[in-house]
PDB file of N, CA and C in Angstrom:
ATOM      1  N   MET A   1     -20.426  11.732  -0.261  1.00 73.00           N
ATOM      2  CA  MET A   1     -19.438  10.744   0.124  1.00 73.00           C
ATOM      3  C   MET A   1     -18.663  11.278   1.326  1.00 73.00           C
ATOM      4  N   LEU A   2     -18.491  10.436   2.312  1.00 79.00           N
ATOM      5  CA  LEU A   2     -17.741  10.823   3.495  1.00 79.00           C
ATOM      6  C   LEU A   2     -16.255  10.854   3.188  1.00 79.00           C
ATOM      7  N   ARG A   3     -15.580  11.795   3.800  1.00 87.00           N
ATOM      8  CA  ARG A   3     -14.128  11.873   3.617  1.00 87.00           C
ATOM      9  C   ARG A   3     -13.460  10.791   4.451  1.00 87.00           C
ATOM     10  N   HIS A   4     -12.374  10.302   3.979  1.00 84.00           N
ATOM     11  CA  HIS A   4     -11.624   9.290   4.710  1.00 84.00           C
ATOM     12  C   HIS A   4     -10.156   9.649   4.638  1.00 84.00           C
ATOM     13  N   GLU A   5      -9.380   9.025   5.499  1.00 86.00           N
ATOM     14  CA  GLU A   5      -7.953   9.323   5.512  1.00 86.00           C
ATOM     15  C   GLU A   5      -7.261   8.648   4.330  1.00 86.00           C
ATOM     16  N   PHE A   6      -6.236   9.307   3.846  1.00 88.00           N
ATOM     17  CA  PHE A   6      -5.453   8.784   2.731  1.00 88.00           C
ATOM     18  C   PHE A   6      -4.582   7.643   3.233  1.00 88.00           C
ATOM     19  N   GLN A   7      -4.626   6.519   2.553  1.00 92.00           N
ATOM     20  CA  GLN A   7      -3.851   5.351   2.937  1.00 92.00           C
ATOM     21  C   GLN A   7      -2.921   4.969   1.785  1.00 92.00           C
ATOM     22  N   PRO A   8      -1.691   5.501   1.819  1.00 95.00           N
ATOM     23  CA  PRO A   8      -0.782   5.268   0.697  1.00 95.00           C
ATOM     24  C   PRO A   8      -0.354   3.810   0.554  1.00 95.00           C
ATOM     25  N   GLY A   9      -0.358   3.045   1.627  1.00 95.00           N
ATOM     26  CA  GLY A   9       0.021   1.636   1.536  1.00 95.00           C
ATOM     27  C   GLY A   9      -0.921   0.861   0.634  1.00 95.00           C
ATOM     28  N   LYS A  10      -2.200   1.116   0.750  1.00 95.00           N
ATOM     29  CA  LYS A  10      -3.173   0.433  -0.102  1.00 95.00           C
ATOM     30  C   LYS A  10      -3.035   0.875  -1.556  1.00 95.00           C
ATOM     31  N   LEU A  11      -2.711   2.136  -1.763  1.00 96.00           N
ATOM     32  CA  LEU A  11      -2.503   2.627  -3.114  1.00 96.00           C
ATOM     33  C   LEU A  11      -1.302   1.938  -3.769  1.00 96.00           C
ATOM     34  N   VAL A  12      -0.201   1.853  -3.051  1.00 97.00           N
ATOM     35  CA  VAL A  12       1.012   1.226  -3.593  1.00 97.00           C
ATOM     36  C   VAL A  12       0.762  -0.257  -3.868  1.00 97.00           C
ATOM     37  N   ALA A  13       0.109  -0.936  -2.936  1.00 97.00           N
ATOM     38  CA  ALA A  13      -0.191  -2.359  -3.140  1.00 97.00           C
ATOM     39  C   ALA A  13      -1.088  -2.554  -4.358  1.00 97.00           C
ATOM     40  N   GLY A  14      -2.082  -1.716  -4.517  1.00 97.00           N
ATOM     41  CA  GLY A  14      -2.984  -1.818  -5.663  1.00 97.00           C
ATOM     42  C   GLY A  14      -2.282  -1.595  -6.987  1.00 97.00           C
ATOM     43  N   VAL A  15      -1.364  -0.631  -7.012  1.00 97.00           N
ATOM     44  CA  VAL A  15      -0.628  -0.350  -8.250  1.00 97.00           C
ATOM     45  C   VAL A  15       0.224  -1.550  -8.651  1.00 97.00           C
ATOM     46  N   PHE A  16       0.925  -2.144  -7.693  1.00 97.00           N
ATOM     47  CA  PHE A  16       1.785  -3.278  -8.025  1.00 97.00           C
ATOM     48  C   PHE A  16       0.979  -4.526  -8.374  1.00 97.00           C
ATOM     49  N   LEU A  17      -0.151  -4.736  -7.728  1.00 97.00           N
ATOM     50  CA  LEU A  17      -0.981  -5.882  -8.098  1.00 97.00           C
ATOM     51  C   LEU A  17      -1.611  -5.679  -9.474  1.00 97.00           C
ATOM     52  N   ALA A  18      -1.965  -4.434  -9.791  1.00 98.00           N
ATOM     53  CA  ALA A  18      -2.473  -4.148 -11.132  1.00 98.00           C
ATOM     54  C   ALA A  18      -1.378  -4.360 -12.182  1.00 98.00           C
ATOM     55  N   LEU A  19      -0.148  -3.998 -11.833  1.00 97.00           N
ATOM     56  CA  LEU A  19       0.979  -4.240 -12.737  1.00 97.00           C
ATOM     57  C   LEU A  19       1.165  -5.739 -12.983  1.00 97.00           C
ATOM     58  N   ALA A  20       1.045  -6.533 -11.928  1.00 97.00           N
ATOM     59  CA  ALA A  20       1.161  -7.984 -12.084  1.00 97.00           C
ATOM     60  C   ALA A  20       0.047  -8.517 -12.987  1.00 97.00           C
ATOM     61  N   GLY A  21      -1.160  -8.002 -12.813  1.00 96.00           N
ATOM     62  CA  GLY A  21      -2.265  -8.409 -13.681  1.00 96.00           C
ATOM     63  C   GLY A  21      -2.037  -7.999 -15.124  1.00 96.00           C
ATOM     64  N   ALA A  22      -1.467  -6.809 -15.323  1.00 97.00           N
ATOM     65  CA  ALA A  22      -1.178  -6.343 -16.683  1.00 97.00           C
ATOM     66  C   ALA A  22      -0.104  -7.201 -17.342  1.00 97.00           C
ATOM     67  N   LEU A  23       0.878  -7.641 -16.554  1.00 96.00           N
ATOM     68  CA  LEU A  23       1.908  -8.524 -17.109  1.00 96.00           C
ATOM     69  C   LEU A  23       1.302  -9.828 -17.614  1.00 96.00           C
ATOM     70  N   TYR A  24       0.429 -10.429 -16.801  1.00 95.00           N
ATOM     71  CA  TYR A  24      -0.207 -11.677 -17.225  1.00 95.00           C
ATOM     72  C   TYR A  24      -1.200 -11.449 -18.363  1.00 95.00           C
ATOM     73  N   ALA A  25      -1.897 -10.303 -18.355  1.00 96.00           N
ATOM     74  CA  ALA A  25      -2.842 -10.014 -19.439  1.00 96.00           C
ATOM     75  C   ALA A  25      -2.098  -9.830 -20.763  1.00 96.00           C
ATOM     76  N   GLY A  26      -0.961  -9.163 -20.723  1.00 97.00           N
ATOM     77  CA  GLY A  26      -0.160  -9.007 -21.941  1.00 97.00           C
ATOM     78  C   GLY A  26       0.362 -10.328 -22.452  1.00 97.00           C
ATOM     79  N   ASP A  27       0.703 -11.208 -21.519  1.00 96.00           N
ATOM     80  CA  ASP A  27       1.156 -12.539 -21.922  1.00 96.00           C
ATOM     81  C   ASP A  27       0.006 -13.332 -22.534  1.00 96.00           C
ATOM     82  N   ALA A  28      -1.170 -13.241 -21.943  1.00 96.00           N
ATOM     83  CA  ALA A  28      -2.328 -13.974 -22.459  1.00 96.00           C
ATOM     84  C   ALA A  28      -2.758 -13.455 -23.827  1.00 96.00           C
ATOM     85  N   ALA A  29      -2.576 -12.153 -24.052  1.00 96.00           N
ATOM     86  CA  ALA A  29      -2.960 -11.573 -25.338  1.00 96.00           C
ATOM     87  C   ALA A  29      -1.907 -11.811 -26.413  1.00 96.00           C
ATOM     88  N   GLY A  30      -0.752 -12.319 -26.022  1.00 95.00           N
ATOM     89  CA  GLY A  30       0.294 -12.610 -26.990  1.00 95.00           C
ATOM     90  C   GLY A  30       1.164 -11.404 -27.325  1.00 95.00           C
ATOM     91  N   LEU A  31       1.092 -10.342 -26.525  1.00 96.00           N
ATOM     92  CA  LEU A  31       1.900  -9.150 -26.776  1.00 96.00           C
ATOM     93  C   LEU A  31       3.359  -9.364 -26.392  1.00 96.00           C
ATOM     94  N   TRP A  32       3.583 -10.147 -25.354  1.00 95.00           N
ATOM     95  CA  TRP A  32       4.934 -10.477 -24.922  1.00 95.00           C
ATOM     96  C   TRP A  32       4.895 -11.791 -24.160  1.00 95.00           C
ATOM     97  N   GLU A  33       6.045 -12.321 -23.889  1.00 96.00           N
ATOM     98  CA  GLU A  33       6.171 -13.595 -23.167  1.00 96.00           C
ATOM     99  C   GLU A  33       6.604 -13.291 -21.731  1.00 96.00           C
ATOM    100  N   THR A  34       5.790 -13.674 -20.766  1.00 93.00           N
ATOM    101  CA  THR A  34       6.102 -13.450 -19.364  1.00 93.00           C
ATOM    102  C   THR A  34       6.347 -14.798 -18.691  1.00 93.00           C
ATOM    103  N   PRO A  35       7.547 -15.029 -18.154  1.00 94.00           N
ATOM    104  CA  PRO A  35       7.771 -16.277 -17.420  1.00 94.00           C
ATOM    105  C   PRO A  35       6.887 -16.325 -16.167  1.00 94.00           C
ATOM    106  N   TRP A  36       6.526 -17.513 -15.737  1.00 90.00           N
ATOM    107  CA  TRP A  36       5.602 -17.642 -14.604  1.00 90.00           C
ATOM    108  C   TRP A  36       6.169 -17.045 -13.333  1.00 90.00           C
ATOM    109  N   PHE A  37       7.489 -17.053 -13.167  1.00 94.00           N
ATOM    110  CA  PHE A  37       8.094 -16.580 -11.926  1.00 94.00           C
ATOM    111  C   PHE A  37       8.378 -15.070 -11.928  1.00 94.00           C
ATOM    112  N   ALA A  38       8.145 -14.387 -13.032  1.00 93.00           N
ATOM    113  CA  ALA A  38       8.478 -12.959 -13.131  1.00 93.00           C
ATOM    114  C   ALA A  38       7.590 -12.088 -12.253  1.00 93.00           C
ATOM    115  N   VAL A  39       6.407 -12.547 -11.941  1.00 94.00           N
ATOM    116  CA  VAL A  39       5.473 -11.735 -11.167  1.00 94.00           C
ATOM    117  C   VAL A  39       5.779 -11.810  -9.666  1.00 94.00           C
ATOM    118  N   ILE A  40       6.474 -12.833  -9.240  1.00 96.00           N
ATOM    119  CA  ILE A  40       6.770 -12.986  -7.810  1.00 96.00           C
ATOM    120  C   ILE A  40       7.552 -11.794  -7.257  1.00 96.00           C
ATOM    121  N   PRO A  41       8.640 -11.348  -7.891  1.00 97.00           N
ATOM    122  CA  PRO A  41       9.336 -10.173  -7.354  1.00 97.00           C
ATOM    123  C   PRO A  41       8.509  -8.892  -7.456  1.00 97.00           C
ATOM    124  N   VAL A  42       7.652  -8.787  -8.468  1.00 97.00           N
ATOM    125  CA  VAL A  42       6.810  -7.590  -8.593  1.00 97.00           C
ATOM    126  C   VAL A  42       5.835  -7.510  -7.423  1.00 97.00           C
ATOM    127  N   VAL A  43       5.163  -8.612  -7.136  1.00 97.00           N
ATOM    128  CA  VAL A  43       4.190  -8.624  -6.049  1.00 97.00           C
ATOM    129  C   VAL A  43       4.889  -8.490  -4.695  1.00 97.00           C
ATOM    130  N   THR A  44       5.962  -9.221  -4.483  1.00 98.00           N
ATOM    131  CA  THR A  44       6.680  -9.161  -3.212  1.00 98.00           C
ATOM    132  C   THR A  44       7.252  -7.767  -2.968  1.00 98.00           C
ATOM    133  N   GLY A  45       7.881  -7.201  -3.982  1.00 97.00           N
ATOM    134  CA  GLY A  45       8.419  -5.850  -3.848  1.00 97.00           C
ATOM    135  C   GLY A  45       7.327  -4.831  -3.602  1.00 97.00           C
ATOM    136  N   GLY A  46       6.205  -4.979  -4.287  1.00 97.00           N
ATOM    137  CA  GLY A  46       5.088  -4.060  -4.087  1.00 97.00           C
ATOM    138  C   GLY A  46       4.513  -4.139  -2.690  1.00 97.00           C
ATOM    139  N   LEU A  47       4.392  -5.348  -2.154  1.00 97.00           N
ATOM    140  CA  LEU A  47       3.873  -5.497  -0.798  1.00 97.00           C
ATOM    141  C   LEU A  47       4.845  -4.946   0.241  1.00 97.00           C
ATOM    142  N   CYS A  48       6.138  -5.122  -0.005  1.00 98.00           N
ATOM    143  CA  CYS A  48       7.137  -4.539   0.905  1.00 98.00           C
ATOM    144  C   CYS A  48       7.083  -3.016   0.874  1.00 98.00           C
ATOM    145  N   LEU A  49       7.000  -2.439  -0.318  1.00 98.00           N
ATOM    146  CA  LEU A  49       6.890  -0.987  -0.424  1.00 98.00           C
ATOM    147  C   LEU A  49       5.585  -0.476   0.186  1.00 98.00           C
ATOM    148  N   ALA A  50       4.510  -1.240   0.044  1.00 97.00           N
ATOM    149  CA  ALA A  50       3.241  -0.849   0.645  1.00 97.00           C
ATOM    150  C   ALA A  50       3.342  -0.847   2.175  1.00 97.00           C
ATOM    151  N   GLY A  51       4.051  -1.829   2.721  1.00 97.00           N
ATOM    152  CA  GLY A  51       4.251  -1.860   4.169  1.00 97.00           C
ATOM    153  C   GLY A  51       5.057  -0.672   4.658  1.00 97.00           C
ATOM    154  N   VAL A  52       6.090  -0.309   3.918  1.00 97.00           N
ATOM    155  CA  VAL A  52       6.907   0.850   4.288  1.00 97.00           C
ATOM    156  C   VAL A  52       6.076   2.128   4.197  1.00 97.00           C
ATOM    157  N   ALA A  53       5.303   2.268   3.129  1.00 97.00           N
ATOM    158  CA  ALA A  53       4.468   3.461   2.966  1.00 97.00           C
ATOM    159  C   ALA A  53       3.423   3.550   4.077  1.00 97.00           C
ATOM    160  N   GLY A  54       2.827   2.422   4.431  1.00 96.00           N
ATOM    161  CA  GLY A  54       1.839   2.416   5.512  1.00 96.00           C
ATOM    162  C   GLY A  54       2.449   2.751   6.855  1.00 96.00           C
ATOM    163  N   ALA A  55       3.632   2.222   7.125  1.00 96.00           N
ATOM    164  CA  ALA A  55       4.302   2.520   8.392  1.00 96.00           C
ATOM    165  C   ALA A  55       4.705   3.988   8.471  1.00 96.00           C
ATOM    166  N   LEU A  56       5.197   4.526   7.377  1.00 96.00           N
ATOM    167  CA  LEU A  56       5.551   5.952   7.363  1.00 96.00           C
ATOM    168  C   LEU A  56       4.323   6.831   7.557  1.00 96.00           C
ATOM    169  N   ALA A  57       3.231   6.498   6.895  1.00 94.00           N
ATOM    170  CA  ALA A  57       2.008   7.283   7.033  1.00 94.00           C
ATOM    171  C   ALA A  57       1.486   7.235   8.467  1.00 94.00           C
ATOM    172  N   ARG A  58       1.548   6.065   9.077  1.00 94.00           N
ATOM    173  CA  ARG A  58       1.080   5.954  10.462  1.00 94.00           C
ATOM    174  C   ARG A  58       1.975   6.747  11.403  1.00 94.00           C
ATOM    175  N   GLY A  59       3.280   6.681  11.181  1.00 94.00           N
ATOM    176  CA  GLY A  59       4.196   7.460  12.007  1.00 94.00           C
ATOM    177  C   GLY A  59       3.955   8.952  11.873  1.00 94.00           C
ATOM    178  N   ILE A  60       3.696   9.400  10.659  1.00 92.00           N
ATOM    179  CA  ILE A  60       3.414  10.820  10.445  1.00 92.00           C
ATOM    180  C   ILE A  60       2.114  11.219  11.131  1.00 92.00           C
ATOM    181  N   ARG A  61       1.085  10.373  11.017  1.00 90.00           N
ATOM    182  CA  ARG A  61      -0.182  10.679  11.687  1.00 90.00           C
ATOM    183  C   ARG A  61      -0.029  10.733  13.202  1.00 90.00           C
ATOM    184  N   ARG A  62       0.732   9.807  13.758  1.00 91.00           N
ATOM    185  CA  ARG A  62       0.948   9.801  15.212  1.00 91.00           C
ATOM    186  C   ARG A  62       1.684  11.055  15.658  1.00 91.00           C
ATOM    187  N   ARG A  63       2.701  11.438  14.891  1.00 91.00           N
ATOM    188  CA  ARG A  63       3.471  12.623  15.253  1.00 91.00           C
ATOM    189  C   ARG A  63       2.609  13.876  15.166  1.00 91.00           C
ATOM    190  N   ARG A  64       1.814  13.984  14.094  1.00 87.00           N
ATOM    191  CA  ARG A  64       0.941  15.157  13.958  1.00 87.00           C
ATOM    192  C   ARG A  64      -0.085  15.221  15.084  1.00 87.00           C
ATOM    193  N   ALA A  65      -0.612  14.055  15.479  1.00 87.00           N
ATOM    194  CA  ALA A  65      -1.592  14.037  16.561  1.00 87.00           C
ATOM    195  C   ALA A  65      -0.945  14.464  17.876  1.00 87.00           C
ATOM    196  N   ALA A  66       0.301  14.043  18.105  1.00 88.00           N
ATOM    197  CA  ALA A  66       0.989  14.400  19.338  1.00 88.00           C
ATOM    198  C   ALA A  66       1.355  15.884  19.354  1.00 88.00           C
ATOM    199  N   VAL A  67       1.778  16.415  18.215  1.00 89.00           N
ATOM    200  CA  VAL A  67       2.182  17.818  18.137  1.00 89.00           C
ATOM    201  C   VAL A  67       0.973  18.738  18.208  1.00 89.00           C
ATOM    202  N   SER A  68      -0.113  18.360  17.549  1.00 86.00           N
ATOM    203  CA  SER A  68      -1.286  19.225  17.531  1.00 86.00           C
ATOM    204  C   SER A  68      -2.031  19.201  18.855  1.00 86.00           C
ATOM    205  N   GLY A  69      -1.770  18.187  19.678  1.00 81.00           N
ATOM    206  CA  GLY A  69      -2.406  18.114  20.987  1.00 81.00           C
ATOM    207  C   GLY A  69      -3.879  17.783  20.912  1.00 81.00           C
ATOM    208  N   LYS A  70      -4.245  16.968  19.965  1.00 71.00           N
ATOM    209  CA  LYS A  70      -5.649  16.587  19.844  1.00 71.00           C
ATOM    210  C   LYS A  70      -6.113  15.710  20.997  1.00 71.00           C
ATOM    211  N   GLY A  71      -5.188  15.249  21.789  1.00 57.00           N
ATOM    212  CA  GLY A  71      -5.561  14.398  22.912  1.00 57.00           C
ATOM    213  C   GLY A  71      -5.844  12.977  22.490  1.00 57.00           C
ATOM    214  N   THR A  72      -5.285  12.536  21.406  1.00 55.00           N
ATOM    215  CA  THR A  72      -5.485  11.172  20.942  1.00 55.00           C
ATOM    216  C   THR A  72      -4.750  10.217  21.877  1.00 55.00           C
ATOM    217  N   SER A  73      -5.501   9.302  22.435  1.00 58.00           N
ATOM    218  CA  SER A  73      -4.898   8.366  23.383  1.00 58.00           C
ATOM    219  C   SER A  73      -4.203   7.243  22.646  1.00 58.00           C
ATOM    220  N   GLU A  74      -3.391   6.508  23.363  1.00 58.00           N
ATOM    221  CA  GLU A  74      -2.671   5.369  22.783  1.00 58.00           C
ATOM    222  C   GLU A  74      -3.662   4.304  22.321  1.00 58.00           C
ATOM    223  N   ALA A  75      -4.764   4.128  23.038  1.00 58.00           N
ATOM    224  CA  ALA A  75      -5.757   3.134  22.654  1.00 58.00           C
ATOM    225  C   ALA A  75      -6.427   3.503  21.330  1.00 58.00           C
ATOM    226  N   GLN A  76      -6.686   4.794  21.102  1.00 60.00           N
ATOM    227  CA  GLN A  76      -7.273   5.221  19.847  1.00 60.00           C
ATOM    228  C   GLN A  76      -6.319   5.040  18.681  1.00 60.00           C
ATOM    229  N   LEU A  77      -5.026   5.270  18.910  1.00 59.00           N
ATOM    230  CA  LEU A  77      -4.052   5.136  17.841  1.00 59.00           C
ATOM    231  C   LEU A  77      -3.845   3.686  17.449  1.00 59.00           C
ATOM    232  N   ASN A  78      -3.993   2.766  18.395  1.00 65.00           N
ATOM    233  CA  ASN A  78      -3.772   1.350  18.116  1.00 65.00           C
ATOM    234  C   ASN A  78      -5.043   0.607  17.789  1.00 65.00           C
ATOM    235  N   ALA A  79      -6.157   1.319  17.707  1.00 63.00           N
ATOM    236  CA  ALA A  79      -7.441   0.662  17.410  1.00 63.00           C
ATOM    237  C   ALA A  79      -7.433   0.161  15.973  1.00 63.00           C
ATOM    238  N   PRO A  80      -8.060  -0.991  15.724  1.00 67.00           N
ATOM    239  CA  PRO A  80      -8.117  -1.506  14.352  1.00 67.00           C
ATOM    240  C   PRO A  80      -8.902  -0.550  13.458  1.00 67.00           C
ATOM    241  N   GLY A  81      -8.456  -0.438  12.227  1.00 60.00           N
ATOM    242  CA  GLY A  81      -9.151   0.417  11.277  1.00 60.00           C
ATOM    243  C   GLY A  81      -8.697   1.848  11.285  1.00 60.00           C
ATOM    244  N   THR A  82      -7.665   2.169  12.067  1.00 55.00           N
ATOM    245  CA  THR A  82      -7.169   3.552  12.076  1.00 55.00           C
ATOM    246  C   THR A  82      -5.853   3.623  11.384  1.00 55.00           C
TER     247      THR A  82
END
């Protein structure tokens, strides 16, 4: 398996979406009662936190690339998929 860069934003988003699924699954199984609107703040908050985590990770990567002098150009840093 090829190594890839760690993307904490996707991890945070996945955790919160899994939490939303678990809330609805528990409601469907009859373990607890979940109002239909309760998942909206969970998903919205998770996506906001994922955006913050992704922005921080990108900022850290840019700073490390600039400090290490890898010669990473601005075009490479802004390329899709990086």
